[in-house]
CSV table of C-alpha atoms and ligand atoms in Angstrom, one decimal:
chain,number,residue,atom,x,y,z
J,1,UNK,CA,61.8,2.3,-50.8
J,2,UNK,CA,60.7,1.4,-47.0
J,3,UNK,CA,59.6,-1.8,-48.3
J,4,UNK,CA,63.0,-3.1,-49.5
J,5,UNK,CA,64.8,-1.2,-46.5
J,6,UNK,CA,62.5,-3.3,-44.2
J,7,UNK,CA,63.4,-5.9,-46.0
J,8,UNK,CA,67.1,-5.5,-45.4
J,9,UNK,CA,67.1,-4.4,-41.7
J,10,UNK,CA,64.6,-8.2,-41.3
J,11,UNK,CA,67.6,-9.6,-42.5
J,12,UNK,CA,70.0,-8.3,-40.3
J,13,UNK,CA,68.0,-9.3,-37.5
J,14,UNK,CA,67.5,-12.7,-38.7
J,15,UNK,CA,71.3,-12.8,-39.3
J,16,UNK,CA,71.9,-11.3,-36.4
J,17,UNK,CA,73.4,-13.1,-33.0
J,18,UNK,CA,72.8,-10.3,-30.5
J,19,UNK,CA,70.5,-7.6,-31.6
J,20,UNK,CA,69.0,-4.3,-29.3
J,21,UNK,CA,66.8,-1.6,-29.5
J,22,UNK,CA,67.1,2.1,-28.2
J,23,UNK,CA,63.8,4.2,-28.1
J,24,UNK,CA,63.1,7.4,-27.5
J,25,UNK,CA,60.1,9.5,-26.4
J,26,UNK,CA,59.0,8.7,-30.6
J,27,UNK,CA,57.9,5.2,-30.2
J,28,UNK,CA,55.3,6.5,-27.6
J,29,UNK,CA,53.6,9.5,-29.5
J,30,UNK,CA,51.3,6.8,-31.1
J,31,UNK,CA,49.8,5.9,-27.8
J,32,UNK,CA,48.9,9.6,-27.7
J,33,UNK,CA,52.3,10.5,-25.3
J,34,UNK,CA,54.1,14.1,-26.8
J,35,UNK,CA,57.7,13.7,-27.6
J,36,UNK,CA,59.8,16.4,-26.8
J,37,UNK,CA,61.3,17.7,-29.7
J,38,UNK,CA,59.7,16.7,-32.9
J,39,UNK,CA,57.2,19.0,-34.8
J,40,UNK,CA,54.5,18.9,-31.9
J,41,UNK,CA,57.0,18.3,-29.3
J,42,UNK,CA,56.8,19.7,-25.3
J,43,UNK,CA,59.8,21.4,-26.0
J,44,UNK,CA,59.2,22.9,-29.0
J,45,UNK,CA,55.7,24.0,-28.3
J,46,UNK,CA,57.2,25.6,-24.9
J,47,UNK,CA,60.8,26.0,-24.2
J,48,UNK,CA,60.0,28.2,-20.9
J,49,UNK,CA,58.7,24.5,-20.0
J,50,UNK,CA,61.9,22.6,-21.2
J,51,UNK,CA,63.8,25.9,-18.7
J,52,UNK,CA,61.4,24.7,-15.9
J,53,UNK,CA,62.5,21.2,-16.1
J,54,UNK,CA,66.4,21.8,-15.3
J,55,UNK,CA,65.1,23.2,-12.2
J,56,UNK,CA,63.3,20.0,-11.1
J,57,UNK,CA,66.0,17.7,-9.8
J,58,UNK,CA,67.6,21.1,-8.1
J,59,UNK,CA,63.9,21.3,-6.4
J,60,UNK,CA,64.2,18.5,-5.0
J,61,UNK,CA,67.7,18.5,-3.5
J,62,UNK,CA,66.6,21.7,-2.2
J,63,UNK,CA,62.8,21.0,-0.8
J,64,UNK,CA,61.5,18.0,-1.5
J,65,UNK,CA,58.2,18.9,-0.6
J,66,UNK,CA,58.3,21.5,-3.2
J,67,UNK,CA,59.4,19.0,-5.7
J,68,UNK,CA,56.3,16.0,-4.4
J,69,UNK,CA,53.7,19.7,-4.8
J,70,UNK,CA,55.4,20.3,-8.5
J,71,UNK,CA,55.2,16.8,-9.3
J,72,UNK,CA,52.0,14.8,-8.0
J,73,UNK,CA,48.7,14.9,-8.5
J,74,UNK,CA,46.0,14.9,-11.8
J,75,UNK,CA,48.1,18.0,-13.2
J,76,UNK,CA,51.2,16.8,-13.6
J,77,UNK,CA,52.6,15.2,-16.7
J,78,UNK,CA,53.5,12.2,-14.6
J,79,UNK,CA,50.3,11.6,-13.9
J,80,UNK,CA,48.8,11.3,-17.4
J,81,UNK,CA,51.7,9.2,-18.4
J,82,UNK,CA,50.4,6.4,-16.1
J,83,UNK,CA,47.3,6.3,-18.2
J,84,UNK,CA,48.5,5.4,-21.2
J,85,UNK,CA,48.5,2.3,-23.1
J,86,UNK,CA,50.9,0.4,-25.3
J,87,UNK,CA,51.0,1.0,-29.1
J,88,UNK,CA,51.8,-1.1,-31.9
J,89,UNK,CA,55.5,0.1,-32.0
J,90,UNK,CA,56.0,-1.3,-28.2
J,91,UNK,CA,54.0,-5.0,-29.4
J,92,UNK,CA,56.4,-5.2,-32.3
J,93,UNK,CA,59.3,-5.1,-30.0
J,94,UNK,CA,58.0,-7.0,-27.5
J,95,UNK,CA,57.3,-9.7,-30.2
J,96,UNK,CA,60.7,-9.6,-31.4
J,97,UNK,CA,61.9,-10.4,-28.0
J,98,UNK,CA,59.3,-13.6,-28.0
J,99,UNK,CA,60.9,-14.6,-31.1
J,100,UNK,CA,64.4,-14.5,-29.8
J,101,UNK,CA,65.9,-11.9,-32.1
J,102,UNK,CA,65.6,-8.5,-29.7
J,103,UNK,CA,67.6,-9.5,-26.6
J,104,UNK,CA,67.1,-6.1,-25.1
J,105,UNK,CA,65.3,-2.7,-25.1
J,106,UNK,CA,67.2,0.7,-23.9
J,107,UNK,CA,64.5,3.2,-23.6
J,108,UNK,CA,64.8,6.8,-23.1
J,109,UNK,CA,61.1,6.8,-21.7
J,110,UNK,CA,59.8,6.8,-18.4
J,111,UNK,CA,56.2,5.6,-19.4
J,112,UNK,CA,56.9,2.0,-18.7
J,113,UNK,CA,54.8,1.2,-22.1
J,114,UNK,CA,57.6,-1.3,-23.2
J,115,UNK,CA,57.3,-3.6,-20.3
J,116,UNK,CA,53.0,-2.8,-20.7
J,117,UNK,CA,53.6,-4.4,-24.1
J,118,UNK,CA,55.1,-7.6,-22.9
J,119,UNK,CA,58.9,-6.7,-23.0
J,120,UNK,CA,60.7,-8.3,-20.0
J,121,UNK,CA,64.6,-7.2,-20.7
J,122,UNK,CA,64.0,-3.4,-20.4
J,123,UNK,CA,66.6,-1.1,-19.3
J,124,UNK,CA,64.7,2.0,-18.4
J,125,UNK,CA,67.9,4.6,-18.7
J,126,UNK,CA,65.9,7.2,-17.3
J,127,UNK,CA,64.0,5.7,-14.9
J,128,UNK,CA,60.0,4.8,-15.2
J,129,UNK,CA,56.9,7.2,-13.4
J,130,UNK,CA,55.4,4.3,-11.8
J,131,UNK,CA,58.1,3.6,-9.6
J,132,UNK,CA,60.2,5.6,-6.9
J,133,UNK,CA,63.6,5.4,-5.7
J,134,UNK,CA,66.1,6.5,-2.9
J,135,UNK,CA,69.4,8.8,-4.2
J,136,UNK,CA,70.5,7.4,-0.8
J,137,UNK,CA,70.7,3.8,-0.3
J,138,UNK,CA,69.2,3.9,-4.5
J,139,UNK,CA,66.8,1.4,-2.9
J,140,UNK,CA,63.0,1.3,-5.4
J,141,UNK,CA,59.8,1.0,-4.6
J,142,UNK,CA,56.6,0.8,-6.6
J,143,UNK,CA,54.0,3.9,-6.5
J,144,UNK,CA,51.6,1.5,-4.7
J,145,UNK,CA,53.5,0.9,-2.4
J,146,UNK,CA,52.8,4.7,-0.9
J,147,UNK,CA,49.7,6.4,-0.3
J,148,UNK,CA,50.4,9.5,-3.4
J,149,UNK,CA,46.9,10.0,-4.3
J,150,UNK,CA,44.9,12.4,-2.6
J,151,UNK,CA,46.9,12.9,0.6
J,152,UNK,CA,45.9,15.7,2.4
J,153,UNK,CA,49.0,16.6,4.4
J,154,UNK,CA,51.7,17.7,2.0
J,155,UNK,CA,53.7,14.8,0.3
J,156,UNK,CA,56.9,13.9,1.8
J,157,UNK,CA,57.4,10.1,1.2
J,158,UNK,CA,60.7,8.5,3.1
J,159,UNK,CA,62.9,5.6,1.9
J,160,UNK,CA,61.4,2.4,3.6
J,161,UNK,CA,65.1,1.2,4.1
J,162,UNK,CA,66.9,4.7,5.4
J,163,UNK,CA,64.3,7.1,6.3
J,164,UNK,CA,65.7,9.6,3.4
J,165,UNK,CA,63.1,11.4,1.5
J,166,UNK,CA,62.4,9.6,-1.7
J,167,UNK,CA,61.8,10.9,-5.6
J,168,UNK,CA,60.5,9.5,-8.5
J,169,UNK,CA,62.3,6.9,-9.6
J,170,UNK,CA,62.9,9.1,-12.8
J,171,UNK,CA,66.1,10.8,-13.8
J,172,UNK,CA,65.5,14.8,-14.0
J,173,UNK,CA,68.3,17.3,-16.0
J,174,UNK,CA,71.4,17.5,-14.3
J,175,UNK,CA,70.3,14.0,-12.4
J,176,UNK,CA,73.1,11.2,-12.8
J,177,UNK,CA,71.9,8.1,-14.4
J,178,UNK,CA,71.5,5.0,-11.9
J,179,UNK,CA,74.9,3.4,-11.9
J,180,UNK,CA,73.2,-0.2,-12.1
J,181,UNK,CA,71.5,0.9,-15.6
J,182,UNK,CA,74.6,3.3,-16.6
J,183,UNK,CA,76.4,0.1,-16.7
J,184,UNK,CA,74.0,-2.8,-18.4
J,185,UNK,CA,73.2,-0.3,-21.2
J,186,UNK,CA,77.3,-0.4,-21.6
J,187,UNK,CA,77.2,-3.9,-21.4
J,188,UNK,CA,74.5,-4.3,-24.4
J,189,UNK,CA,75.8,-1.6,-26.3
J,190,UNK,CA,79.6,-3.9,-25.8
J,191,UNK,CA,77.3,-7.1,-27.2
J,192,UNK,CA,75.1,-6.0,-29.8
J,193,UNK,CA,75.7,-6.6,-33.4
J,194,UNK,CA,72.7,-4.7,-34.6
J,195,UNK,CA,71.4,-2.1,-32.7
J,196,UNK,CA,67.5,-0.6,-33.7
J,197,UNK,CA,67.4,3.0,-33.0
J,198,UNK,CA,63.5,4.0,-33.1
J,199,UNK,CA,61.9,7.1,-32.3
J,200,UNK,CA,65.1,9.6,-30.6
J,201,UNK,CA,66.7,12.5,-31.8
J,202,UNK,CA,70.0,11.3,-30.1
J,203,UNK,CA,70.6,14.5,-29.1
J,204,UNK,CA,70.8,13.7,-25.4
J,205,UNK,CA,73.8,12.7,-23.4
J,206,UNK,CA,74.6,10.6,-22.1
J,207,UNK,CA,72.4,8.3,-24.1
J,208,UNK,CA,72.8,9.5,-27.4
J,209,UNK,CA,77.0,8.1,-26.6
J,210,UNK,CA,75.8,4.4,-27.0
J,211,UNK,CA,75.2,4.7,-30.8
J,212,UNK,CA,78.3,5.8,-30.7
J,213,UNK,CA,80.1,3.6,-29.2
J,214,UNK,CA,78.6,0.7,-31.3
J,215,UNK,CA,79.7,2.7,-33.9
J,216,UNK,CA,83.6,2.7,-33.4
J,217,UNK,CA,83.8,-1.1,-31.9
J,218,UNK,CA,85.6,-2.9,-34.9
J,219,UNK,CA,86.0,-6.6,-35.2
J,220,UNK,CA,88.2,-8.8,-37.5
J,221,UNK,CA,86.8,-11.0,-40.1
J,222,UNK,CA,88.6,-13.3,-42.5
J,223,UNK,CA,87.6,-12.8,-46.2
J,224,UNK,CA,89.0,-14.3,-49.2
J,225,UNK,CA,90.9,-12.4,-51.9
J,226,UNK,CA,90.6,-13.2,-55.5
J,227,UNK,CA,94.0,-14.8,-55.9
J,228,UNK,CA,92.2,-17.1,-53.0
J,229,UNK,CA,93.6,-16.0,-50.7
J,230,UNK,CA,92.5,-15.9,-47.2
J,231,UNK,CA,93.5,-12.6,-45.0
J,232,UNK,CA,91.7,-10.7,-41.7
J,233,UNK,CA,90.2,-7.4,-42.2
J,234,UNK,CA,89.1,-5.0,-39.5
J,235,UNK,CA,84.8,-4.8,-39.9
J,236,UNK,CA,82.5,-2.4,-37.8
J,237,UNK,CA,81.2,-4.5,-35.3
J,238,UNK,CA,77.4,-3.6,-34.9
J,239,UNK,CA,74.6,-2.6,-38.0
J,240,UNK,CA,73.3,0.3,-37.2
J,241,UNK,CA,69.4,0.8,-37.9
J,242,UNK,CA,67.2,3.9,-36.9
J,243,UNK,CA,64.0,4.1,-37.7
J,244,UNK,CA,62.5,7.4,-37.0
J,245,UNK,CA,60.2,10.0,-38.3
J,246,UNK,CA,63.2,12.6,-39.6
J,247,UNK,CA,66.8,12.1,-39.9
J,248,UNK,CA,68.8,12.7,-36.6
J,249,UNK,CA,72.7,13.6,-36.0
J,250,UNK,CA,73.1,10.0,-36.3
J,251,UNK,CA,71.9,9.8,-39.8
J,252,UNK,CA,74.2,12.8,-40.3
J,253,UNK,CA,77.8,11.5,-38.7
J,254,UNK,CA,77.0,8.7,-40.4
J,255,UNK,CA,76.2,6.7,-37.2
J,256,UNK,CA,73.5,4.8,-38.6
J,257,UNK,CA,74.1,2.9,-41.5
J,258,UNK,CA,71.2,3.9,-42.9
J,259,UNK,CA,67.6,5.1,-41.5
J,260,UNK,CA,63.7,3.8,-42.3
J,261,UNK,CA,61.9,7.3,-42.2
J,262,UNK,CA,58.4,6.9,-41.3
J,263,UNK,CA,56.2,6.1,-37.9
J,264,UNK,CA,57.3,3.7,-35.5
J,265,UNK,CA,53.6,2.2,-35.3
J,266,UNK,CA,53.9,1.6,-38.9
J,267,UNK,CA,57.6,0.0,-39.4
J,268,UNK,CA,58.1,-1.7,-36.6
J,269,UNK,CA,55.2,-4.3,-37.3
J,270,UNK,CA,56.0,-4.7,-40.8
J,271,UNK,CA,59.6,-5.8,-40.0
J,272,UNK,CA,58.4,-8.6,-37.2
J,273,UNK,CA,56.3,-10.0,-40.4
J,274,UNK,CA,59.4,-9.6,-43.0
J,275,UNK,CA,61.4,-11.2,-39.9
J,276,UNK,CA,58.6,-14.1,-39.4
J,277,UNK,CA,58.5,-14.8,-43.7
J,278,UNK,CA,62.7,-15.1,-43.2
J,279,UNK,CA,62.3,-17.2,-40.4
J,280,UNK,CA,60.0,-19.8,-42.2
R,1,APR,N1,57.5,7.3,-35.3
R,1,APR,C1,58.9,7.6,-35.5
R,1,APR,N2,59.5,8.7,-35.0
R,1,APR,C2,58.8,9.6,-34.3
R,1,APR,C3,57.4,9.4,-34.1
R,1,APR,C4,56.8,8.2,-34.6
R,1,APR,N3,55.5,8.0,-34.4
R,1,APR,N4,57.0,10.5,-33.4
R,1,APR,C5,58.0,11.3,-33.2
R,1,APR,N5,59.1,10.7,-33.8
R,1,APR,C6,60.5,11.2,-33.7
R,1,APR,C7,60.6,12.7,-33.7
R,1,APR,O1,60.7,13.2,-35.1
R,1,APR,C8,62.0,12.9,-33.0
R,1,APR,O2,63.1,12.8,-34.0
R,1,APR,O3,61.0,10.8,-32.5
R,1,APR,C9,62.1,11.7,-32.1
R,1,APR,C10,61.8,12.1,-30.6
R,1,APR,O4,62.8,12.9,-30.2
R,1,APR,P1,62.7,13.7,-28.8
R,1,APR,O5,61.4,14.4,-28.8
R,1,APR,O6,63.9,14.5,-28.6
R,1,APR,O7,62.7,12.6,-27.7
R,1,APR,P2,63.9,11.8,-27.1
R,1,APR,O8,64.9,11.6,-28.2
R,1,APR,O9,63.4,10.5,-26.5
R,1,APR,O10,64.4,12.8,-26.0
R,1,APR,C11,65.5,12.3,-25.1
R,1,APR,O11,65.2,14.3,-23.8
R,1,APR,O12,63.7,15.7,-22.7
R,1,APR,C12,64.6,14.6,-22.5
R,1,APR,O13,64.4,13.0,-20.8
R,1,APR,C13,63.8,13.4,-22.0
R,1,APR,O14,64.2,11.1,-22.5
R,1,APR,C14,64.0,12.4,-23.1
R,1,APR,C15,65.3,12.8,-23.8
């Protein structure tokens, strides 16, 4: 069954002019990274801690020393995600980008293992843990860039351009998506005619709208009738792939047009070699 679904979905990237992907916190369990809500998710294992985390943007508005003390250091989950390394879900896409077929990655996931892999067009929707950014003048920085390890005084690191206290360049709960991303994951999600969905439960907005939208942009194609002849009928303008380890509210609207249940490590590879044996 995966085989001949791999099959299909290499040929609708081989066919395809303008394709994407969309991850989700899924694609990174493999390189040892919890997801949020699958069986062994953050979440699921402790909701108090999913609670805690609509606080966190709030923190910082309110004391951004507070939110540096909550957030740096060896014992934060930011910190660990920095360690991490690329999986064979992330080299799959970033190989379909060398071979021209993926034009762009949307991730979910701030652990920047998509541009480790060798991706270069990577919209990071909610923002990456190895950079920092200004909700002033939005102006980013790299970590490196500050002195965030061992500092004895308490952390309060100021925008380089306006002075403002800076944050991780990550988007918290209740944060607003960067308008410069907001906007260039609209303006894939406009282009694509095949969109890969791997690893998300699409449950969170306003992400989880993209599928969506792909889903109700129509196009008109000409097709021949049996008397010969030639009208225009209105087509759905993207193919809609997930691949993920359990069926998500996409698979069930009927978003997707259909869904390659299994591990992203495992798929993703087989359908760069299906692509490569099209493309011979
Ligand atoms: N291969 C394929 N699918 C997987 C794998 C894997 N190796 N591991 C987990 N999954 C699936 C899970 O079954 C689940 O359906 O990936 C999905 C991950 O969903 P979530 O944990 O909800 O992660 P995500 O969709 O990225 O969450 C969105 O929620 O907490 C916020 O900001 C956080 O960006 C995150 C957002």
């Amino acid at each position: 069954m995966v085989e001949s679904l791999v099959e299909r979905v290499a040929a609708d990237l081989v066919r395809s002019k303008y394709a994407i992907a969309l991850t989700g916190a899924g694609i990174s369990t493999e390189s040892g990274i919890p997801d949020f809500r699958g069986p062994n998710g953050i979440w699921t294992k402790n909701p108090e801690a999913e609670r805690a985390a609509y606080q966190t943007y709030d923190k910082f508005l309110r004391d951004p020393k507070e939110y540096w003390q909550a957030v740096s250091g060896g014992v934060s989950f930011y910190h660990d995600l920095r360690q991490a390394e690329p999986n064979p879900g992330h080299c799959a896409m970033a190989e379909m980008e060398k071979l021209g077929i993926l034009k762009c990655v949307i991730t979910q996931n701030i652990d920047g293992l998509h541009r480790k892999a060798g991706s270069r067009r990577v919209l990071e929707y909610h923002g990456a843990v190895n950079r920092l950014r200004c909700p002033s003048c939005s102006s980013r920085f790299e970590f490196e860039e500050y002195e965030m390890d061992g500092a004895d005084e308490p952390l309060l690191p100021l925008c380089k351009k306006c002075q403002t206290p800076i944050k991780l360049d990550v988007v918290h709960f209740n944060e607003p998506i960067p308008s410069d991303v907001a906007r260039q994951s609209l303006e894939e999600t406009w282009k694509c005619d095949v969109m890969l969905i791997c690893g998300t439960s699409a449950v969170v907005y306003p992400f989880a709208q993209l599928p969506r939208i792909a889903r109700q942009r129509k196009v008109e194609q000409e097709q021949k009738a049996k008397s010969g002849l030639y009208f225009v009928k209105e087509v759905a303008a993207a193919t809609i792939v997930e691949v993920n380890a359990e069926p998500t509210p996409l698979t069930q609207e009927g978003i997707s047009d259909y869904i390659i249940q299994g591990k992203t490590g495992d798929i993703l590879p087989q359908i760069v070699a299906q692509v490569k044996r099209f493309s011979r």
